[in-house]
CSV table of C-alpha atoms and ligand atoms in Angstrom, one decimal:
chain,number,residue,atom,x,y,z
C,25,MET,CA,-14.8,-0.7,-31.5
C,26,ASP,CA,-11.2,-1.6,-30.7
C,27,ALA,CA,-9.2,-1.9,-27.5
C,28,PHE,CA,-8.6,1.9,-27.4
C,29,ASP,CA,-12.2,3.0,-27.5
C,30,PRO,CA,-13.0,4.6,-24.2
C,31,VAL,CA,-15.3,3.0,-21.7
C,32,ARG,CA,-16.7,4.3,-18.4
C,33,GLU,CA,-14.1,2.3,-16.3
C,34,ASP,CA,-11.4,4.5,-17.8
C,35,ARG,CA,-12.6,7.4,-15.6
C,36,PHE,CA,-12.4,10.0,-18.4
C,37,SER,CA,-14.2,13.3,-17.9
C,38,PHE,CA,-14.6,16.6,-19.8
C,39,GLY,CA,-15.8,20.1,-18.7
C,40,LEU,CA,-19.0,21.4,-20.1
C,41,TRP,CA,-16.9,24.4,-21.3
C,42,THR,CA,-14.6,22.0,-23.3
C,43,VAL,CA,-16.9,20.1,-25.6
C,44,GLY,CA,-19.3,23.1,-25.3
C,45,ASN,CA,-16.6,25.5,-26.6
C,46,ILE,CA,-18.1,27.6,-29.4
C,47,GLY,CA,-14.8,28.5,-31.0
C,48,ARG,CA,-14.8,32.2,-30.0
C,49,ASP,CA,-11.3,33.8,-29.9
C,50,PRO,CA,-10.0,37.4,-29.5
C,51,PHE,CA,-10.1,37.8,-33.3
C,52,GLY,CA,-13.4,36.2,-34.2
C,53,GLY,CA,-16.8,35.2,-33.0
C,54,PRO,CA,-18.3,31.8,-32.5
C,55,VAL,CA,-18.1,29.1,-35.2
C,56,ARG,CA,-20.4,26.6,-33.6
C,57,PRO,CA,-23.8,26.9,-32.0
C,58,ALA,CA,-24.0,26.6,-28.2
C,59,LEU,CA,-25.4,23.3,-27.1
C,60,ASP,CA,-27.6,22.7,-24.1
C,61,PRO,CA,-25.7,21.1,-21.1
C,62,VAL,CA,-28.1,18.1,-21.4
C,63,GLN,CA,-27.0,17.6,-25.1
C,64,LEU,CA,-23.4,17.8,-24.0
C,65,VAL,CA,-24.0,15.1,-21.3
C,66,GLU,CA,-25.6,12.9,-23.9
C,67,GLY,CA,-22.8,13.4,-26.5
C,68,LEU,CA,-20.1,12.7,-23.9
C,69,ALA,CA,-21.9,9.5,-22.7
C,70,GLU,CA,-22.1,8.3,-26.3
C,71,CYS,CA,-18.3,8.9,-26.7
C,72,GLY,CA,-17.5,6.7,-23.6
C,73,ALA,CA,-16.7,9.4,-21.0
C,74,ALA,CA,-17.7,8.7,-17.4
C,75,GLY,CA,-18.0,12.2,-16.1
C,76,VAL,CA,-18.8,15.8,-16.8
C,77,ASN,CA,-17.4,18.8,-14.9
C,78,LEU,CA,-18.7,22.3,-14.7
C,79,HIS,CA,-18.4,25.8,-13.5
C,80,ASP,CA,-21.5,27.1,-11.6
C,81,ASN,CA,-22.3,29.4,-14.6
C,82,ASP,CA,-21.8,26.7,-17.3
C,83,LEU,CA,-25.1,25.3,-16.0
C,84,VAL,CA,-26.9,28.0,-14.0
C,85,PRO,CA,-26.7,31.6,-15.4
C,86,PHE,CA,-25.1,34.2,-13.3
C,87,ASP,CA,-28.4,36.0,-12.6
C,88,ALA,CA,-30.8,33.0,-12.4
C,89,SER,CA,-33.5,33.1,-9.6
C,90,ALA,CA,-33.6,30.3,-7.1
C,91,SER,CA,-36.6,28.6,-8.8
C,92,GLU,CA,-34.8,28.8,-12.2
C,93,ARG,CA,-31.7,27.3,-10.7
C,94,ASP,CA,-33.7,24.4,-9.2
C,95,ALA,CA,-35.4,23.7,-12.6
C,96,ILE,CA,-32.1,23.7,-14.5
C,97,VAL,CA,-30.3,21.5,-11.9
C,98,GLY,CA,-33.2,19.1,-11.8
C,99,ARG,CA,-33.2,18.6,-15.6
C,100,PHE,CA,-29.5,18.2,-15.6
C,101,LYS,CA,-29.6,15.6,-12.9
C,102,ASP,CA,-32.2,13.7,-14.9
C,103,ALA,CA,-29.8,13.7,-17.8
C,104,LEU,CA,-26.9,12.4,-15.7
C,105,THR,CA,-29.0,9.6,-14.3
C,106,ARG,CA,-30.3,8.7,-17.8
C,107,CYS,CA,-26.8,8.7,-19.3
C,108,HIS,CA,-25.1,7.0,-16.3
C,109,MET,CA,-22.8,10.0,-16.0
C,110,SER,CA,-21.3,11.6,-12.9
C,111,VAL,CA,-19.9,15.0,-11.9
C,112,PRO,CA,-16.5,14.2,-10.4
C,113,MET,CA,-15.4,17.9,-10.2
C,114,ALA,CA,-17.1,21.3,-10.1
C,115,THR,CA,-15.7,24.8,-9.9
C,116,CYS,CA,-16.7,28.5,-9.6
C,117,ASN,CA,-16.5,31.0,-12.4
C,118,LEU,CA,-14.6,33.9,-10.8
C,119,PHE,CA,-13.4,35.5,-14.1
C,120,THR,CA,-16.2,36.3,-16.6
C,121,HIS,CA,-18.2,39.0,-14.8
C,122,PRO,CA,-16.8,42.6,-15.0
C,123,LEU,CA,-16.8,42.7,-11.2
C,124,PHE,CA,-13.8,40.3,-11.3
C,125,LYS,CA,-11.8,42.4,-13.8
C,126,ASP,CA,-9.0,42.9,-11.2
C,127,GLY,CA,-9.3,39.6,-9.4
C,128,ALA,CA,-11.7,37.8,-7.1
C,129,PHE,CA,-10.0,36.6,-3.9
C,130,THR,CA,-7.1,39.0,-4.4
C,131,ALA,CA,-9.1,42.1,-5.5
C,132,ASN,CA,-8.3,45.2,-3.5
C,133,ASP,CA,-11.9,46.0,-2.9
C,134,PRO,CA,-13.2,43.9,0.1
C,135,ALA,CA,-16.7,43.9,-1.4
C,136,VAL,CA,-15.4,42.1,-4.5
C,137,ARG,CA,-13.6,39.6,-2.2
C,138,ALA,CA,-16.8,39.1,-0.2
C,139,PHE,CA,-18.8,38.5,-3.4
C,140,ALA,CA,-16.3,36.0,-4.7
C,141,VAL,CA,-16.3,34.0,-1.4
C,142,ARG,CA,-20.1,34.0,-1.3
C,143,LYS,CA,-20.3,32.9,-4.9
C,144,CYS,CA,-18.0,30.0,-4.1
C,145,MET,CA,-20.2,29.0,-1.1
C,146,ASP,CA,-23.2,28.8,-3.6
C,147,ALA,CA,-21.0,26.9,-6.1
C,148,LEU,CA,-20.0,24.4,-3.3
C,149,ASP,CA,-23.7,23.8,-2.5
C,150,LEU,CA,-24.3,23.1,-6.2
C,151,ALA,CA,-21.2,20.9,-6.4
C,152,ASN,CA,-22.4,18.8,-3.4
C,153,ASP,CA,-25.9,18.6,-4.9
C,154,LEU,CA,-24.4,17.1,-8.1
C,155,GLY,CA,-22.3,14.6,-6.1
C,156,ALA,CA,-18.9,16.3,-7.0
C,157,THR,CA,-16.1,15.4,-4.5
C,158,ILE,CA,-13.4,17.7,-6.0
C,159,PHE,CA,-13.7,21.5,-6.2
C,160,VAL,CA,-11.2,23.3,-8.4
C,161,PHE,CA,-10.0,26.8,-8.0
C,162,TRP,CA,-8.5,28.4,-11.0
C,163,GLY,CA,-7.7,32.1,-10.3
C,164,GLY,CA,-8.0,33.3,-13.8
C,165,ARG,CA,-8.1,37.0,-12.9
C,166,GLU,CA,-5.9,36.8,-9.8
C,167,GLY,CA,-3.0,38.8,-11.1
C,168,THR,CA,-1.9,42.2,-12.4
C,169,GLU,CA,-0.8,44.3,-15.3
C,170,ALA,CA,-0.1,47.5,-13.3
C,171,ASP,CA,1.8,45.8,-10.5
C,172,ALA,CA,2.0,48.9,-8.4
C,173,CYS,CA,-1.7,48.5,-7.7
C,174,ARG,CA,-1.2,46.1,-4.8
C,175,SER,CA,1.5,44.3,-2.9
C,176,PRO,CA,2.0,40.6,-3.9
C,177,ILE,CA,2.3,40.0,-0.2
C,178,THR,CA,-1.2,41.3,0.4
C,179,ALA,CA,-2.5,39.3,-2.6
C,180,ILE,CA,-1.2,36.0,-1.3
C,181,ARG,CA,-2.6,36.8,2.2
C,182,HIS,CA,-6.0,37.5,0.8
C,183,MET,CA,-5.9,34.3,-1.3
C,184,ARG,CA,-5.1,32.3,1.9
C,185,GLU,CA,-7.9,34.0,3.9
C,186,ALA,CA,-10.4,33.0,1.1
C,187,ILE,CA,-9.3,29.4,0.8
C,188,ASP,CA,-9.2,29.0,4.6
C,189,PHE,CA,-12.7,30.4,4.9
C,190,LEU,CA,-14.1,28.1,2.3
C,191,CYS,CA,-12.4,25.1,3.8
C,192,GLY,CA,-14.3,26.1,7.0
C,193,TYR,CA,-17.6,26.2,5.0
C,194,VAL,CA,-17.0,22.7,3.6
C,195,LYS,CA,-16.2,21.3,7.0
C,196,GLU,CA,-19.2,22.9,8.7
C,197,ARG,CA,-21.5,21.6,6.0
C,198,ARG,CA,-19.8,18.2,6.1
C,199,TYR,CA,-19.5,18.1,2.4
C,200,PRO,CA,-17.3,15.2,1.2
C,201,ILE,CA,-15.3,17.7,-1.0
C,202,VAL,CA,-11.6,18.5,-1.3
C,203,PHE,CA,-10.1,21.5,-3.1
C,204,ALA,CA,-7.7,21.3,-6.0
C,205,LEU,CA,-5.7,24.5,-6.9
C,206,GLU,CA,-4.9,25.1,-10.6
C,207,ALA,CA,-1.9,27.3,-11.5
C,208,LYS,CA,-1.3,29.3,-14.7
C,209,PRO,CA,1.5,31.7,-15.3
C,210,ASN,CA,-0.4,34.4,-17.2
C,211,GLU,CA,-3.5,35.0,-19.4
C,212,PRO,CA,-5.8,36.6,-19.1
C,213,ARG,CA,-3.7,38.7,-16.7
C,214,GLY,CA,-0.2,39.9,-17.5
C,215,ASP,CA,1.1,37.9,-14.5
C,216,THR,CA,-0.9,35.5,-12.3
C,217,TYR,CA,-0.2,35.0,-8.6
C,218,LEU,CA,0.9,31.5,-7.7
C,219,PRO,CA,1.9,30.8,-11.3
C,220,THR,CA,3.0,27.2,-11.2
C,221,THR,CA,2.1,23.9,-9.5
C,222,GLY,CA,5.2,24.3,-7.5
C,223,HIS,CA,4.1,27.7,-6.1
C,224,MET,CA,0.7,26.1,-5.3
C,225,LEU,CA,2.3,23.2,-3.5
C,226,HIS,CA,4.1,25.5,-1.1
C,227,PHE,CA,1.1,27.8,-0.7
C,228,ILE,CA,-1.0,24.7,0.3
C,229,SER,CA,1.5,24.0,3.1
C,230,THR,CA,0.6,27.4,4.7
C,231,LEU,CA,-3.2,26.8,4.8
C,232,GLN,CA,-5.1,26.1,7.9
C,233,HIS,CA,-6.7,22.9,6.6
C,234,HIS,CA,-3.9,21.9,4.2
C,235,GLU,CA,-5.0,18.3,4.4
C,236,MET,CA,-8.1,19.0,2.3
C,237,VAL,CA,-6.3,21.0,-0.4
C,238,GLY,CA,-4.3,19.6,-3.3
C,239,VAL,CA,-3.4,20.6,-6.9
C,240,ASN,CA,-4.9,20.4,-10.4
C,241,PRO,CA,-1.9,20.7,-12.7
C,242,GLU,CA,-2.6,21.4,-16.4
C,243,VAL,CA,-0.3,20.4,-19.2
C,244,ALA,CA,-0.8,23.6,-21.2
C,245,HIS,CA,-0.1,25.9,-18.1
C,246,GLU,CA,3.1,24.2,-17.0
C,247,THR,CA,4.3,24.2,-20.6
C,248,MET,CA,3.5,27.9,-21.0
C,249,ALA,CA,5.8,28.5,-18.0
C,250,GLY,CA,8.5,26.4,-19.7
C,251,LEU,CA,8.3,23.7,-17.1
C,252,SER,CA,8.1,19.9,-17.2
C,253,MET,CA,4.5,18.8,-16.4
C,254,VAL,CA,5.9,15.4,-15.6
C,255,HIS,CA,8.1,16.7,-12.9
C,256,GLY,CA,5.4,19.0,-11.4
C,257,VAL,CA,2.9,16.1,-11.4
C,258,GLY,CA,5.6,13.8,-9.9
C,259,GLN,CA,6.2,16.2,-7.0
C,260,ALA,CA,2.4,16.5,-6.4
C,261,MET,CA,2.1,12.7,-6.4
C,262,GLU,CA,5.1,12.3,-4.1
C,263,THR,CA,3.4,14.5,-1.5
C,264,GLY,CA,-0.1,13.0,-2.0
C,265,LYS,CA,-1.4,16.2,-3.5
C,266,LEU,CA,-2.5,15.2,-7.0
C,267,PHE,CA,-6.2,15.6,-6.4
C,268,HIS,CA,-7.2,16.2,-10.1
C,269,ILE,CA,-5.5,16.8,-13.5
C,270,ASP,CA,-6.2,18.8,-16.6
C,271,LEU,CA,-4.9,16.9,-19.6
C,272,ASN,CA,-4.4,18.7,-22.9
C,273,ALA,CA,-1.5,19.8,-25.2
C,274,GLN,CA,0.4,22.9,-25.8
C,275,LYS,CA,3.2,24.3,-28.0
C,276,ILE,CA,5.8,26.2,-25.9
C,277,GLY,CA,5.9,29.9,-26.1
C,278,ARG,CA,2.3,30.4,-27.1
C,279,TYR,CA,-1.0,31.5,-25.5
C,280,ASP,CA,-3.0,28.9,-23.6
C,281,GLN,CA,-3.9,26.5,-26.5
C,282,ASP,CA,-5.8,23.8,-24.7
C,283,LEU,CA,-5.2,21.4,-27.6
C,284,ARG,CA,-6.4,17.7,-27.9
C,285,PHE,CA,-4.4,15.6,-25.5
C,286,GLY,CA,-1.2,14.2,-27.1
C,287,SER,CA,-1.5,16.4,-30.2
C,288,GLU,CA,1.8,18.2,-29.2
C,289,ASP,CA,4.8,16.9,-27.3
C,290,LEU,CA,4.0,13.3,-27.7
C,291,ARG,CA,6.9,12.2,-25.6
C,292,GLY,CA,5.8,14.5,-22.7
C,293,ALA,CA,2.3,12.9,-23.0
C,294,PHE,CA,3.8,9.4,-23.0
C,295,LEU,CA,5.9,10.1,-19.9
C,296,LEU,CA,2.9,11.7,-18.2
C,297,VAL,CA,0.6,8.7,-18.8
C,298,ARG,CA,3.4,6.4,-17.7
C,299,LEU,CA,3.7,8.3,-14.4
C,300,LEU,CA,-0.1,8.5,-13.9
C,301,GLU,CA,-0.6,4.8,-14.6
C,302,GLY,CA,2.5,3.7,-12.6
C,303,THR,CA,3.8,1.4,-15.2
C,304,ALA,CA,7.3,2.0,-14.0
C,305,GLY,CA,6.4,0.8,-10.6
C,306,ASN,CA,5.1,3.9,-8.7
C,307,ALA,CA,1.7,4.0,-7.1
C,308,PRO,CA,-0.8,5.1,-9.9
C,309,TYR,CA,-3.0,8.1,-9.8
C,310,THR,CA,-6.6,6.9,-9.3
C,311,GLY,CA,-8.6,10.1,-9.6
C,312,PRO,CA,-10.6,11.3,-12.6
C,313,LEU,CA,-8.8,11.8,-15.9
C,314,HIS,CA,-10.1,15.2,-17.0
C,315,PHE,CA,-9.5,16.7,-20.4
C,316,ASP,CA,-9.4,20.5,-20.2
C,317,ALA,CA,-9.1,21.1,-24.0
C,318,HIS,CA,-11.2,22.1,-26.9
C,319,ALA,CA,-11.6,21.3,-30.6
C,320,TYR,CA,-9.9,23.5,-33.3
C,321,ARG,CA,-11.9,26.5,-34.5
C,322,THR,CA,-12.1,24.7,-37.9
C,323,GLU,CA,-14.6,22.1,-36.5
C,324,ASP,CA,-18.3,21.7,-36.4
C,325,GLN,CA,-20.0,19.6,-33.7
C,326,GLN,CA,-19.0,16.4,-35.4
C,327,GLY,CA,-15.4,17.6,-35.2
C,328,VAL,CA,-15.9,18.3,-31.5
C,329,TRP,CA,-16.9,14.6,-30.8
C,330,ASP,CA,-13.9,13.5,-33.0
C,331,PHE,CA,-11.7,15.7,-30.7
C,332,ALA,CA,-13.2,14.2,-27.5
C,333,ARG,CA,-12.7,10.6,-28.8
C,334,GLY,CA,-9.2,11.5,-29.9
C,335,CYS,CA,-8.2,12.7,-26.4
C,336,MET,CA,-9.4,9.5,-24.8
C,337,ARG,CA,-8.1,7.2,-27.4
C,338,THR,CA,-4.6,8.8,-27.3
C,339,TYR,CA,-4.5,8.4,-23.6
C,340,LYS,CA,-5.3,4.6,-23.9
C,341,VAL,CA,-2.8,4.1,-26.7
C,342,LEU,CA,-0.1,5.8,-24.6
C,343,LYS,CA,-1.1,3.6,-21.6
C,344,ALA,CA,-0.6,0.5,-23.7
C,345,ARG,CA,2.7,1.9,-25.1
C,346,ALA,CA,3.9,2.7,-21.5
C,347,GLN,CA,3.0,-0.8,-20.4
C,348,ALA,CA,5.0,-2.4,-23.3
C,349,PHE,CA,7.9,0.0,-22.7
C,350,ASP,CA,8.2,-0.9,-19.0
C,351,ALA,CA,7.8,-4.7,-19.7
C,352,ASP,CA,10.6,-4.6,-22.3
C,353,SER,CA,13.5,-6.6,-21.0
C,354,GLU,CA,16.1,-4.3,-22.5
C,355,VAL,CA,14.5,-1.3,-20.8
C,356,GLN,CA,14.4,-3.2,-17.5
C,357,GLN,CA,18.1,-4.1,-17.9
C,358,ILE,CA,19.2,-0.5,-18.4
C,359,LEU,CA,17.1,0.7,-15.5
C,360,GLN,CA,18.4,-2.0,-13.2
C,361,HIS,CA,22.0,-1.4,-14.3
C,362,ASN,CA,21.6,2.3,-13.3
C,363,HIS,CA,20.4,1.3,-9.9
C,364,THR,CA,22.9,-1.3,-8.9
C,365,GLY,CA,25.8,0.7,-7.6
C,366,VAL,CA,27.1,0.4,-4.1
C,367,ALA,CA,24.1,0.7,-1.7
C,368,HIS,CA,23.8,4.0,0.1
C,369,GLN,CA,23.9,2.8,3.6
C,370,GLY,CA,20.8,4.0,5.4
C,371,ILE,CA,20.3,7.5,4.1
C,372,ALA,CA,16.6,6.6,3.7
C,373,ALA,CA,16.5,5.3,7.2
C,374,GLY,CA,17.2,8.8,8.5
C,375,TRP,CA,20.0,10.5,10.4
C,376,SER,CA,21.9,8.6,13.2
C,377,THR,CA,25.5,8.9,14.4
C,378,GLU,CA,26.1,5.3,13.5
C,379,ARG,CA,24.7,5.6,10.0
C,380,ALA,CA,26.7,8.8,9.4
C,381,ALA,CA,29.9,6.9,10.5
C,382,ALA,CA,29.0,4.0,8.2
C,383,LEU,CA,28.5,6.4,5.3
C,384,ARG,CA,31.9,7.9,5.9
C,385,ALA,CA,33.5,4.4,6.0
C,386,GLN,CA,31.8,3.4,2.8
C,387,ARG,CA,34.3,3.0,-0.2
C,388,ILE,CA,33.0,5.0,-3.1
C,389,ASP,CA,35.2,5.4,-6.2
C,390,PRO,CA,34.2,8.8,-7.8
C,391,ASP,CA,36.4,8.3,-10.9
C,392,ALA,CA,34.8,4.9,-11.6
C,393,LEU,CA,31.3,6.4,-11.1
C,394,GLY,CA,32.2,9.4,-13.3
C,395,ALA,CA,33.5,7.2,-16.1
C,396,ARG,CA,30.5,4.9,-16.3
C,397,GLY,CA,28.1,5.3,-19.3
C,398,LEU,CA,24.5,5.3,-18.3
C,399,ARG,CA,23.0,4.1,-21.6
C,400,HIS,CA,20.4,6.9,-21.6
C,401,GLU,CA,20.8,7.3,-25.3
C,402,ARG,CA,19.7,3.6,-25.8
C,403,LEU,CA,17.0,4.0,-23.2
C,404,ASP,CA,15.5,7.1,-24.9
C,405,GLN,CA,15.7,5.5,-28.3
C,406,LEU,CA,13.9,2.4,-27.0
C,407,MET,CA,11.2,4.8,-25.7
C,408,ILE,CA,10.9,6.5,-29.1
C,409,GLU,CA,10.6,3.1,-30.9
C,410,HIS,CA,7.9,2.0,-28.5
C,411,LEU,CA,6.1,5.3,-29.1
C,412,LEU,CA,6.4,5.0,-32.9
C,413,GLY,CA,5.0,1.5,-32.6
C,414,VAL,CA,7.9,-0.5,-34.1
C,415,ARG,CA,8.8,-2.3,-30.9
C,416,GLY,CA,6.7,-4.2,-28.3
Z,21,GLT,C1,-10.8,27.9,-18.1
Z,21,GLT,C2,-9.3,27.7,-17.9
Z,21,GLT,C3,-9.0,26.3,-17.4
Z,21,GLT,C4,-9.6,26.0,-16.1
Z,21,GLT,C5,-11.1,26.0,-16.0
Z,21,GLT,C6,-11.5,25.9,-14.6
Z,21,GLT,S1,-11.8,27.3,-16.9
Z,21,GLT,O1,-11.1,27.3,-19.3
Z,21,GLT,O2,-8.6,28.0,-19.1
Z,21,GLT,O3,-7.7,26.0,-17.4
Z,21,GLT,O4,-9.2,24.7,-15.7
Z,21,GLT,O5,-11.9,27.1,-14.1
Z,22,MN,MN1,-7.5,24.0,-16.7
Z,23,MN,MN1,-5.5,26.0,-20.3
């Protein structure tokens, strides 16, 4: 045990589908036996995780009867209590069954859309039963290959109708649940509607109950789109919309890899942890730290637990590195130096005729500003040295 071993207070969580991943891919079958959800809860608790997340069908099979459901859920709840584990987030599988092959909320057939919404109502009952307060929507099949099959305008409208309806359900039932929308640019569909966190943030602003809907950005998905996860998460935090997060790693230009957190793009992971923890002075993210990743296909179950510990340990190491970086006096000096120009008089205070006149009167020397070196090379090198462990 060292300072980086995960403990419950760290708020780490994993999906049943992550540590339960059996290593199937499009080119080969499973390499690990499927574990019972109860065994997964026990294993996660032993690793130091605080929470376990699930899709409805990770726990309750698609065609289970009501009594089967109750028995499965009862046994799972006993395991949660015994292992002191919670379910911070739950979600609904709207992608596995053939019925959803052309989408769920955005499918052309109203019967498919009705089935999808009804399945989510049941999944929300389950989420509430397990004490989850966050409900994620990942529209895996909400997209197209043959784009002439529907107008994207209609698709977005149908998506809005479904989310508005389900917000109504949560409100009527008085469930203490908020929604978190997860974007992905493609896979399994050729193109997914609402492909990035930025698209989601705007879509949310058009919803009837926008106050109860935020985002669930995923490192791999933003990276697939060639975007900066840190910038997307920053925008979500700035608008109070970071309700949940999917931490993992990804090489650019690949399929969705869902790798162990920090195993690719270490500097991106460092900057993300720095932002989430607020070591640079911003308000920290206080929600669950969820890893939506899975072990390499080379691993047996022992390797899966190595993978889970690795995700959590890397997060904690990066947190310590970020704290040391922001406490470094040379880093602070550079950051302060960059912020001590002539004060912008009152832009933040908002428009007024007087403030506009003051702004016009302000003496600003563009050539002097343009000639100034910002010392970003030194700043970035300091970050690299902190990351490599040779400083701080
Ligand atoms: C699936 C997907 C993830 C989503 C999960 C929630 S399921 O594994 O690849 O990114 O977060 O539906
Ligand atoms: Mn995800
Ligand atoms: Mn993914």
